[in-house]
Coordinates of C-alpha atoms in Angstrom, one line a residue:
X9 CA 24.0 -32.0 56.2
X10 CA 21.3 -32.6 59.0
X11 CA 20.8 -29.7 61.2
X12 CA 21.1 -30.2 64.9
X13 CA 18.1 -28.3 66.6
X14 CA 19.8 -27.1 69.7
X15 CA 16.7 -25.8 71.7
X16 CA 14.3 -28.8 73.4
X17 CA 10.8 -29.9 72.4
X18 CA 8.7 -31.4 74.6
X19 CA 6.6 -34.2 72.7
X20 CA 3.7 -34.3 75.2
X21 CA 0.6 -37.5 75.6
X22 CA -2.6 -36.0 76.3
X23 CA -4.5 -39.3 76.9
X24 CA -7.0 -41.5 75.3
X25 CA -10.3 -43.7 76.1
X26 CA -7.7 -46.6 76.6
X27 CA -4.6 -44.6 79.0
X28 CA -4.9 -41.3 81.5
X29 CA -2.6 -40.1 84.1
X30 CA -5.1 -39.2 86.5
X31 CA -3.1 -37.4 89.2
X32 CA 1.0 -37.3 90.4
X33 CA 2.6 -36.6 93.1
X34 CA 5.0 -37.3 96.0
X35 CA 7.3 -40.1 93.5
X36 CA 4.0 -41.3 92.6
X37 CA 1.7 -41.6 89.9
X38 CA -2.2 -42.6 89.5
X39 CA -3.1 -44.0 85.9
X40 CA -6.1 -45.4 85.0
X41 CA -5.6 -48.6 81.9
X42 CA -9.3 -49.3 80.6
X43 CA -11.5 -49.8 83.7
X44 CA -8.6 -50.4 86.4
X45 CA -6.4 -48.0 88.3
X46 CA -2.6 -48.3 89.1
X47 CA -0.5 -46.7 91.0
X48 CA 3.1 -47.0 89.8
X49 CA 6.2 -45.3 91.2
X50 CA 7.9 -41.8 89.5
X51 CA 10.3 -40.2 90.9
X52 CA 10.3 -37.3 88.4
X53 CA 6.6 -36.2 90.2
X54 CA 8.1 -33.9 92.9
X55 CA 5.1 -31.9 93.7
X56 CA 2.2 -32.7 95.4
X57 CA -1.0 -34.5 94.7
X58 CA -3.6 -32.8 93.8
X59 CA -6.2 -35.8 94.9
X60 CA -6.5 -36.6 98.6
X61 CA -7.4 -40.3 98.4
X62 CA -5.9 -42.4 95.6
X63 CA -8.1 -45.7 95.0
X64 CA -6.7 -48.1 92.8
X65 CA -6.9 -51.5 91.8
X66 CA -3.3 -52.3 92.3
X67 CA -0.3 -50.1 93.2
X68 CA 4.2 -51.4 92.6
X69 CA 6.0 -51.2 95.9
X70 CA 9.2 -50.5 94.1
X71 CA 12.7 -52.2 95.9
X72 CA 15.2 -50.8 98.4
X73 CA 17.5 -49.9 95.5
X74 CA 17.1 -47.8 92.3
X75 CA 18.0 -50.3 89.9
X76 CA 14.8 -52.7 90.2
X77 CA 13.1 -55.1 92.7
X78 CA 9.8 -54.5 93.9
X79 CA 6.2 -56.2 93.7
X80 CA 2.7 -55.6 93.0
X81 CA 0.0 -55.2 95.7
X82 CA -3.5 -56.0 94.1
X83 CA -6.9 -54.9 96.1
X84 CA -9.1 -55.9 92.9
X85 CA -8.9 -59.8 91.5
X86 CA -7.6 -58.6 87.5
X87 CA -8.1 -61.0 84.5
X88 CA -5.8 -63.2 84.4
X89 CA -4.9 -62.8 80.9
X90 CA -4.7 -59.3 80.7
X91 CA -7.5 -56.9 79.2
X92 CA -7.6 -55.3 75.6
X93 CA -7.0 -52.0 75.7
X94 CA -6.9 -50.3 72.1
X95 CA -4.9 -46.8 70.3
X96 CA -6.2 -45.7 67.1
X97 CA -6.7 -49.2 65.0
X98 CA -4.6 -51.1 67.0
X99 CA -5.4 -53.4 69.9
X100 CA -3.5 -54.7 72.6
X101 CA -3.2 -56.8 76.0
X102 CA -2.2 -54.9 79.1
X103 CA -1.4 -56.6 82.2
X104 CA 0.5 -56.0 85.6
X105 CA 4.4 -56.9 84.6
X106 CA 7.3 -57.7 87.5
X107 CA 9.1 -55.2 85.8
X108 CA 6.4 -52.4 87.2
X109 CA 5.0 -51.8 83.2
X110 CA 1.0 -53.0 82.1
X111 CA 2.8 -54.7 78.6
X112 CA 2.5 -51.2 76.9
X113 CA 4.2 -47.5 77.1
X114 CA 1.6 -44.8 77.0
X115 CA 3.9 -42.5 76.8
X116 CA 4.7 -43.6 73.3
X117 CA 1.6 -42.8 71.9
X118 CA 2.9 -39.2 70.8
X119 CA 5.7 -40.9 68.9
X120 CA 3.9 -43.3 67.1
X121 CA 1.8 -40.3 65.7
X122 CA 4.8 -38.8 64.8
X123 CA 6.7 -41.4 62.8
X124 CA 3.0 -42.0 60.7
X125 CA 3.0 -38.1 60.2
X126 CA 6.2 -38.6 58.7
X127 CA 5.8 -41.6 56.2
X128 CA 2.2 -39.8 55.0
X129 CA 0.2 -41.9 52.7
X130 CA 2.9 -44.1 52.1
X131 CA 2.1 -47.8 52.0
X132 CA 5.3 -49.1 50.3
X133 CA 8.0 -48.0 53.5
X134 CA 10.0 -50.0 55.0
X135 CA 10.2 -49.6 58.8
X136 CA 12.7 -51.6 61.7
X137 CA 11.7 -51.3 65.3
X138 CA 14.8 -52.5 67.2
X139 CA 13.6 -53.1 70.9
X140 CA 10.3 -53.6 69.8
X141 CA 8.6 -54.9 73.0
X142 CA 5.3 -55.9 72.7
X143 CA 4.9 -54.6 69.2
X144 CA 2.5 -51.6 69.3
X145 CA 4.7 -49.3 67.6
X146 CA 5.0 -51.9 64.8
X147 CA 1.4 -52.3 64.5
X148 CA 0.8 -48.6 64.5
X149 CA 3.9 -49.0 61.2
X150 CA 2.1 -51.5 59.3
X151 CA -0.4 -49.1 57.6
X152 CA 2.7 -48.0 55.9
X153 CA 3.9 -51.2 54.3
X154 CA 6.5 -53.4 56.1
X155 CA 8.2 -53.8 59.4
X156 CA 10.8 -55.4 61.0
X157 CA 10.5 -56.2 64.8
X158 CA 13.2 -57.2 67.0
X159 CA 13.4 -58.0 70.5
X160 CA 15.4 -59.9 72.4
X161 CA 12.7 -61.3 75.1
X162 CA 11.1 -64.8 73.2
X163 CA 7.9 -63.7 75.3
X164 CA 7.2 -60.0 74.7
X165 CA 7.2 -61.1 70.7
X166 CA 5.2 -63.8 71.5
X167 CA 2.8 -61.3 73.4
X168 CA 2.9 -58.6 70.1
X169 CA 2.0 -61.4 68.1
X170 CA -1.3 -61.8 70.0
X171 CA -1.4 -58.1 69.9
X172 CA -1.4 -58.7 65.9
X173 CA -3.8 -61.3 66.7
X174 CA -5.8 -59.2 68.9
X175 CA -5.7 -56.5 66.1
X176 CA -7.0 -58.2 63.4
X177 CA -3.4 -57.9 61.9
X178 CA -1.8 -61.0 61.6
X179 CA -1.8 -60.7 57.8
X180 CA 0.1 -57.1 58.0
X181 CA 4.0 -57.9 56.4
X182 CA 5.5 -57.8 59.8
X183 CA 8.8 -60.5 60.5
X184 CA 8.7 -60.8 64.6
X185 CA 12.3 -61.9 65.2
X186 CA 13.6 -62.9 68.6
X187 CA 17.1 -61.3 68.6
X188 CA 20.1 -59.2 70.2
X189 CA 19.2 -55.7 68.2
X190 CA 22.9 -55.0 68.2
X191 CA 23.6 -57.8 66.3
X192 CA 20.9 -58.0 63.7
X193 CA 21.6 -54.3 63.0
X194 CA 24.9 -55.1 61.9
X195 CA 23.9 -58.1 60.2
X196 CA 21.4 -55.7 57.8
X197 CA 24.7 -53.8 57.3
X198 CA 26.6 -56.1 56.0
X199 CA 23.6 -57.7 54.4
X200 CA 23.5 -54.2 52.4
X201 CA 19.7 -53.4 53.5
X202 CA 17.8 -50.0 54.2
X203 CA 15.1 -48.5 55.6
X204 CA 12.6 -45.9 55.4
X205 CA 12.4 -45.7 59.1
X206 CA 13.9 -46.7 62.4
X207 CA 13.0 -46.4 65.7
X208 CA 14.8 -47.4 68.8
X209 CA 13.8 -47.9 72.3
X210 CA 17.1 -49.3 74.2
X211 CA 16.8 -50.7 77.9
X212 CA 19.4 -49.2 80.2
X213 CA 20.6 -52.5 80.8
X214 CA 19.4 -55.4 79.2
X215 CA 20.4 -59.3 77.9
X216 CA 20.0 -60.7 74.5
X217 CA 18.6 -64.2 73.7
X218 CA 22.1 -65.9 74.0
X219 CA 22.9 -64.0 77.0
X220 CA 24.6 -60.9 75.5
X221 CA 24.7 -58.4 78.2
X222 CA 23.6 -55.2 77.0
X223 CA 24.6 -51.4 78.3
X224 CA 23.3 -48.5 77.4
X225 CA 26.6 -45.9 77.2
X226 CA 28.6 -49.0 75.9
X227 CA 26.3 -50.0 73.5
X228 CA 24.1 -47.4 72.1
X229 CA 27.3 -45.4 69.7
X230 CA 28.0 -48.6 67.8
X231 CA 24.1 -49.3 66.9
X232 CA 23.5 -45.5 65.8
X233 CA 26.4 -45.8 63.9
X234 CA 25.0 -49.2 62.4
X235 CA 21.3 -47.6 62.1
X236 CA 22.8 -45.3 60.2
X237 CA 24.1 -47.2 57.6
X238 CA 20.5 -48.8 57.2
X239 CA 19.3 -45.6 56.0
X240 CA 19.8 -43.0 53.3
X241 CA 19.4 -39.4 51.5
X242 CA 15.6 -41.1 50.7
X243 CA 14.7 -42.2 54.6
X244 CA 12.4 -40.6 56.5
X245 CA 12.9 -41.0 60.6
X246 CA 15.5 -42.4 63.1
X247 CA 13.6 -42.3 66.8
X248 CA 15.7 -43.0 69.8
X249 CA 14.1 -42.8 73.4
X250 CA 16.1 -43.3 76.0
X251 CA 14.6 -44.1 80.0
X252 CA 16.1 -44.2 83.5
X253 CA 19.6 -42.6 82.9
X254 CA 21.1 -39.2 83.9
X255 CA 21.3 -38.4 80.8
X256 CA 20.3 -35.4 78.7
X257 CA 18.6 -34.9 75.4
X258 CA 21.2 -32.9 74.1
X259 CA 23.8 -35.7 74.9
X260 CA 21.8 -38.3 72.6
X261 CA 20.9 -35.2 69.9
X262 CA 25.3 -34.9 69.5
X263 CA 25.6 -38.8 68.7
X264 CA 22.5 -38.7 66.3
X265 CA 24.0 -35.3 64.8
X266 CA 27.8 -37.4 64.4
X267 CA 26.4 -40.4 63.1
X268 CA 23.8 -38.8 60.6
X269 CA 25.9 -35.5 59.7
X270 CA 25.7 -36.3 56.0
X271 CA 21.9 -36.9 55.7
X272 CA 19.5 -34.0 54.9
X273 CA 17.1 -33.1 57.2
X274 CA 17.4 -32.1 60.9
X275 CA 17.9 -33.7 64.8
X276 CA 16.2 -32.6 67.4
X277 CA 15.4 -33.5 70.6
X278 CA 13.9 -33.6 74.4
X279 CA 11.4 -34.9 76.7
X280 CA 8.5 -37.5 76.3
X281 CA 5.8 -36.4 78.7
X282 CA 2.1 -37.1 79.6
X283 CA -0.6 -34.7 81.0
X284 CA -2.6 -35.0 83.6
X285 CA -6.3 -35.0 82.7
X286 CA -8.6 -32.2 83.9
X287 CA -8.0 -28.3 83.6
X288 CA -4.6 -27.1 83.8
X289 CA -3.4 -30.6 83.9
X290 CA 0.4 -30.7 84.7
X291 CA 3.2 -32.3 82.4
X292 CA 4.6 -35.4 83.6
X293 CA 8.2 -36.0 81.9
X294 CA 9.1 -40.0 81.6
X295 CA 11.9 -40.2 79.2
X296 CA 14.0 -38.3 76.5
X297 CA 14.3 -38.3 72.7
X298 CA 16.1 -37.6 69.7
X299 CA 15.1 -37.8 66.6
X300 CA 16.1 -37.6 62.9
X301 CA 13.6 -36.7 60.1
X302 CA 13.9 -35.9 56.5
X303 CA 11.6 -34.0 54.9
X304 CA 12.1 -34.9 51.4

């Protein structure tokens, strides 16, 4: 029976060459992606700033309302297709998005160690990233044998196919499928498939490609409960990250522990998080977690 770790972890990004969170402060936050700067909004950054004088190359005015809107001010012409910016192996394209994101989480980076941590030198597992975005998290799968990618946006799988592209990886076995993860996951259930691995990275709110309208608290128990039938006693991960909700950790720990209560292994669970760069760089939460993994 999987154990349900009741005290938090804190899975924390220090940074790369490609990503740093440079300073936060006042709902703000200054990032640099490759050789440009951005300042994006963050509530969570309640303290002060520790620089005076923020320059950046573009900065998201965010909307009168907390549930979207806003626009990008630019004071540096950007390439119009994006830049590469790389993690490990992979390569990507980041670009300014009207959604306030550069095509990419950072904050994932952490994660995607973790999930290759747990499949080892395996190049035979079988991995399905539901919400898959622009596919950096699938790439960062591949070295382990075969993934499945959904999303439901026809252009952010177009875009992680370039990524592929990008990455010299069009020839990994990955099947880039444009669809409602809800409903594929229950299709591979009846279907009778498994998985070695599955991570998850739901929208709050959200609309598939036939206009299924997606929410998260209505949503999310019937696709864990699905997710769990694509795994087994030989699996090795279930990630779920979870953004924008007043939510906590423990809340999406309790589902995970319900749904997966007759695996082995244990849940636990808490906050994503990057540092600021520099001595005695402070911790910047951005999302929360649970997870499943079976040691084996």
């Amino acid at each position: 029976m999987a154990e349900l770790v009741e005290q938090p972890l804190l899975m924390v990004g220090e940074g790369w060459d490609g990503y740093r969170l440079l300073d936060s402060g006042n709902g703000r936050k200054l990032e640099s992606f490759g050789a440009y700067r951005f300042i994006r909004p963050e509530p969570q950054a309640m303290w002060q700033p520790r620089q005076g004088d923020w320059q950046a190359d573009g900065e998201f005015l965010p909307g009168a309302d907390e549930d979207g809107g806003g626009r990008w001010e630019f004071a540096t012409r950007l390439p119009e297709d994006g830049w590469p910016l790389s993690w490990n192996e992979t390569r990507f394209t980041a670009q300014p998005t009207p959604f306030r994101h550069l095509q990419f989480f950072p904050d994932m980076a952490p994660v995607w160690e973790w999930m290759r941590d747990r499949l080892s030198e395996r190049e035979d597992a079988e991995t399905l990233n539901l919400f898959g975005y622009t596919g950096v998290g699938s790439l960062a799968l591949s070295r382990h044998g075969k993934v499945t990618h959904v999303d439901a946006s026809k252009k952010s799988v177009a875009q992680a196919r370039e990524n592929a592209v990008l990455s010299g990886m069009e020839d990994k076995p990955i099947r880039w499928l444009v669809d409602d993860a809800g409903k594929f996951a229950a299709r591979e259930v009846r279907r009778g498939n498994r998985y070695d691995g599955i991570i998850l990275d739901p929208p709050k709110f959200g609309r598939g490609p036939k206009n299924e309208t997606w929410r998260l608290e209505e949503g999310l128990p019937d696709l864990i409960r699905d997710c769990r039938q694509l795994l087994d006693e030989g699996s090795s991960f279930l990630f779920l990250t979870v953004y924008a909700v007043r939510m906590s950790s423990l809340s999406i720990a309790g589902l995970l522990s319900e749904a997966l209560a007759a695996l082995p292994g244990k849940i636990e669970h808490g906050d994503l998080a990057v540092r600021e760069t520099g001595e005695d760089g402070r911790i910047l939460p951005t999302a929360i977690f649970a997870r499943w993994s079976n040691p084996r």
